[in-house]
Coordinates of C-alpha atoms in Angstrom, one line a residue:
Chain A
M1 CA -102.0 -83.6 2.5
A2 CA -102.3 -82.0 6.0
K3 CA -98.6 -82.5 6.5
G4 CA -98.0 -80.6 3.2
R5 CA -100.1 -77.7 4.4
V6 CA -98.4 -77.5 7.7
A7 CA -95.0 -77.6 6.0
A8 CA -96.1 -74.8 3.6
A9 CA -97.4 -72.7 6.5
V10 CA -94.1 -73.2 8.4
V11 CA -92.1 -72.2 5.4
A12 CA -94.3 -69.1 4.7
V13 CA -94.1 -68.0 8.4
G14 CA -90.4 -68.5 8.5
S15 CA -89.9 -66.5 5.3
V16 CA -91.9 -63.6 6.5
A17 CA -90.1 -63.6 9.9
G18 CA -86.7 -63.8 8.2
A19 CA -87.6 -61.0 5.8
A20 CA -88.8 -58.9 8.7
A21 CA -85.7 -59.5 10.7
L22 CA -83.5 -58.6 7.8
W23 CA -85.5 -55.4 7.2
F24 CA -85.3 -54.3 10.8
R25 CA -81.6 -55.0 10.9
R26 CA -80.9 -53.0 7.8
A27 CA -83.3 -50.2 8.9
G28 CA -81.5 -50.0 12.2
K29 CA -78.0 -50.0 10.7
S30 CA -78.9 -47.3 8.2
K31 CA -79.6 -45.0 11.2
E32 CA -76.0 -45.3 12.3
R33 CA -73.8 -42.7 10.5
V34 CA -71.1 -40.1 10.9
E35 CA -71.7 -36.5 9.7
V36 CA -68.8 -34.2 9.4
Y37 CA -69.2 -30.5 8.9
Y38 CA -66.2 -28.3 7.7
A39 CA -65.7 -24.6 8.3
D40 CA -66.1 -23.9 4.6
G41 CA -69.7 -25.1 4.8
S42 CA -69.2 -28.5 3.3
M43 CA -70.6 -31.6 4.9
V44 CA -69.8 -35.3 4.4
T45 CA -71.9 -38.3 5.6
F46 CA -70.1 -41.6 6.1
A47 CA -72.1 -44.8 6.0
P48 CA -71.4 -47.4 8.8
D49 CA -69.5 -49.6 6.4
S50 CA -67.1 -46.9 5.2
E51 CA -63.4 -46.7 6.1
E52 CA -63.9 -43.3 7.8
A53 CA -66.8 -44.6 9.9
A54 CA -64.7 -47.6 10.9
R55 CA -62.1 -45.1 12.3
L56 CA -64.6 -42.7 13.9
F57 CA -67.2 -45.1 15.3
P58 CA -65.0 -46.5 18.0
I59 CA -64.2 -43.0 19.3
G60 CA -67.9 -42.1 19.3
R61 CA -68.7 -45.4 21.2
R62 CA -66.0 -44.6 23.8
I63 CA -67.5 -41.1 24.3
L64 CA -71.0 -42.5 24.7
S65 CA -70.0 -45.3 27.1
Q66 CA -67.8 -43.0 29.2
A67 CA -70.5 -40.4 29.4
R68 CA -73.1 -42.9 30.4
S69 CA -70.9 -45.0 32.8
Chain B
M1 CA -71.5 -15.3 30.9
D2 CA -68.9 -17.9 32.1
A3 CA -68.4 -21.4 30.8
A4 CA -70.3 -23.1 33.6
Q5 CA -73.3 -20.8 33.2
A6 CA -73.3 -21.3 29.4
L7 CA -73.3 -25.1 29.9
A8 CA -76.0 -25.0 32.5
D9 CA -78.2 -22.9 30.1
L10 CA -77.5 -25.4 27.4
V11 CA -78.7 -28.5 29.3
E12 CA -81.7 -26.5 30.6
I13 CA -82.8 -25.3 27.2
S14 CA -82.1 -28.5 25.2
S15 CA -84.2 -31.4 26.5
Q16 CA -82.4 -33.7 24.1
I17 CA -79.0 -33.3 25.6
E18 CA -78.2 -35.8 28.4
S19 CA -74.8 -34.6 29.3
A20 CA -72.1 -32.2 28.0
V21 CA -68.6 -31.0 28.5
L22 CA -67.0 -27.7 27.5
A23 CA -63.2 -27.5 27.2
D24 CA -60.5 -25.5 25.6
T25 CA -58.9 -26.8 22.4
E26 CA -56.2 -28.5 24.4
G27 CA -58.7 -30.5 26.4
S28 CA -58.7 -28.6 29.7
V29 CA -62.2 -28.8 31.0
Q30 CA -64.0 -25.5 31.7
A31 CA -67.4 -26.9 32.7
S32 CA -69.2 -30.2 32.5
T33 CA -72.5 -31.8 33.6
F34 CA -70.8 -35.0 34.7
G35 CA -69.9 -34.0 38.3
D36 CA -66.7 -36.1 37.8
D37 CA -63.6 -34.3 36.7
A38 CA -61.9 -37.5 35.4
K39 CA -64.9 -38.5 33.3
A40 CA -65.3 -34.9 31.9
S41 CA -61.6 -34.8 31.0
A42 CA -61.7 -38.2 29.3
V43 CA -64.8 -37.2 27.3
A44 CA -63.2 -33.9 26.3
K45 CA -60.0 -35.5 25.2
E46 CA -61.9 -38.1 23.1
A47 CA -63.9 -35.3 21.5
I48 CA -60.8 -33.5 20.5
G49 CA -59.4 -36.7 19.2
L50 CA -62.5 -37.2 17.2
L51 CA -62.2 -33.8 15.5
R52 CA -58.6 -34.6 14.7
D53 CA -59.4 -38.0 13.3
A54 CA -62.2 -36.5 11.2
T55 CA -59.9 -34.1 9.5
G56 CA -60.3 -34.3 5.8
P57 CA -59.7 -32.3 2.6
G58 CA -61.6 -29.4 4.1
G59 CA -59.3 -29.3 7.1
E60 CA -60.3 -30.0 10.7
P61 CA -64.1 -30.1 11.0
S62 CA -66.1 -27.5 12.9
Q63 CA -68.9 -30.0 13.8
V64 CA -69.3 -33.8 14.0
E65 CA -72.3 -36.0 14.7
I66 CA -72.0 -39.7 15.2
A67 CA -75.4 -41.4 15.4
F68 CA -75.7 -44.8 17.0
L69 CA -78.8 -46.8 17.6
E70 CA -78.5 -46.1 21.4
G71 CA -77.8 -42.4 21.1
S72 CA -75.7 -39.7 19.4
V73 CA -72.5 -37.9 20.1
F74 CA -72.1 -34.3 19.0
V75 CA -68.9 -32.3 19.0
V76 CA -68.7 -28.6 18.0
R77 CA -65.7 -26.3 18.1
D78 CA -64.8 -22.7 17.6
D79 CA -61.3 -21.1 17.7
E80 CA -61.0 -21.3 21.5
R81 CA -63.3 -24.1 22.7
V82 CA -64.9 -27.4 22.1
V83 CA -68.2 -28.6 23.4
A84 CA -69.2 -32.3 23.3
A85 CA -72.7 -33.5 24.1
I86 CA -74.5 -36.9 24.4
T87 CA -78.2 -37.3 23.3
G88 CA -80.7 -40.1 23.2
R89 CA -81.5 -41.8 20.0
E90 CA -82.7 -40.0 16.9
P91 CA -82.2 -36.4 18.2
T92 CA -83.1 -33.3 16.0
S93 CA -79.6 -32.8 14.9
G94 CA -80.1 -29.2 13.6
L95 CA -81.4 -28.1 17.0
V96 CA -78.7 -29.8 18.9
F97 CA -76.0 -28.2 16.8
Y98 CA -77.7 -24.8 17.1
D99 CA -77.8 -25.1 20.9
L100 CA -74.2 -26.2 21.1
K101 CA -73.0 -23.3 18.9
T102 CA -75.0 -20.9 21.1
C103 CA -73.3 -22.4 24.2
L104 CA -69.9 -21.8 22.6
R105 CA -70.8 -18.2 21.7
L106 CA -72.1 -17.5 25.2
A107 CA -69.0 -19.0 26.8
G108 CA -66.8 -16.8 24.7
E109 CA -68.7 -13.6 25.3
Q110 CA -67.4 -12.7 28.7
P111 CA -63.7 -12.9 27.9
A112 CA -64.3 -10.7 24.8
R113 CA -66.3 -8.2 26.7
K114 CA -63.9 -8.2 29.7
A115 CA -60.9 -7.7 27.3
A116 CA -62.7 -4.8 25.7
A117 CA -63.5 -3.3 29.1
D118 CA -60.0 -3.8 30.3
A119 CA -58.6 -2.1 27.2
K120 CA -60.9 0.8 27.6
R121 CA -60.0 1.1 31.3
R122 CA -56.3 1.1 30.5
S123 CA -56.8 3.7 27.8
T124 CA -58.8 5.9 30.2
K125 CA -56.2 5.4 32.9
R126 CA -53.4 6.5 30.6
K127 CA -55.2 9.7 29.7
D128 CA -55.8 10.4 33.4
E129 CA -52.3 9.8 34.5
P130 CA -50.0 12.9 34.8
E131 CA -47.4 13.4 32.3
A132 CA -44.0 11.8 32.9
D133 CA -41.5 13.7 35.0
D134 CA -39.8 15.4 32.0
G135 CA -40.1 18.8 33.7
E136 CA -37.7 17.8 36.4
G137 CA -33.9 18.0 36.3

């Protein structure tokens, strides 16, 4: 009986911790983005998993690391 | 105002900007906060490459922001110059863009005013100069 309660508590705590970790990871990732503004006034936002972001993120990271090195 | 003064004003006014570099559109550094020419040049060239790689259906972009968890990269250009800046995480993008555009405008003011003053001086000088020697011979 006691073993069952402990197991249930471990599962519950693990589930909450897992969900929290997933939430924080997604919330953090969603803050990474590329915003491109054109001369005609249009603007495009690229999500981190987009093809454009995959091309532009490495350049941005290089600029950030060079500037802070 | 020259490029160095425009950049100094930028980092003084904008508390969000950690460092910045101002270059012409070919990547020649005009001013930077890095205190290291090689680093400034490398960042300027990467910033120009970023603008080139971000070219889309609307042509080459005038502004780009790349936001990372550890900080953001901003690049703004006009016809003659490019300014790139690094900020901490979650900056107020609108304010940073505004400050960078102001920096570009200020950096471009002196050449425009100087050119106008030079043109005026030339025009005045021509009026003051005596007529050509067409009376002789």
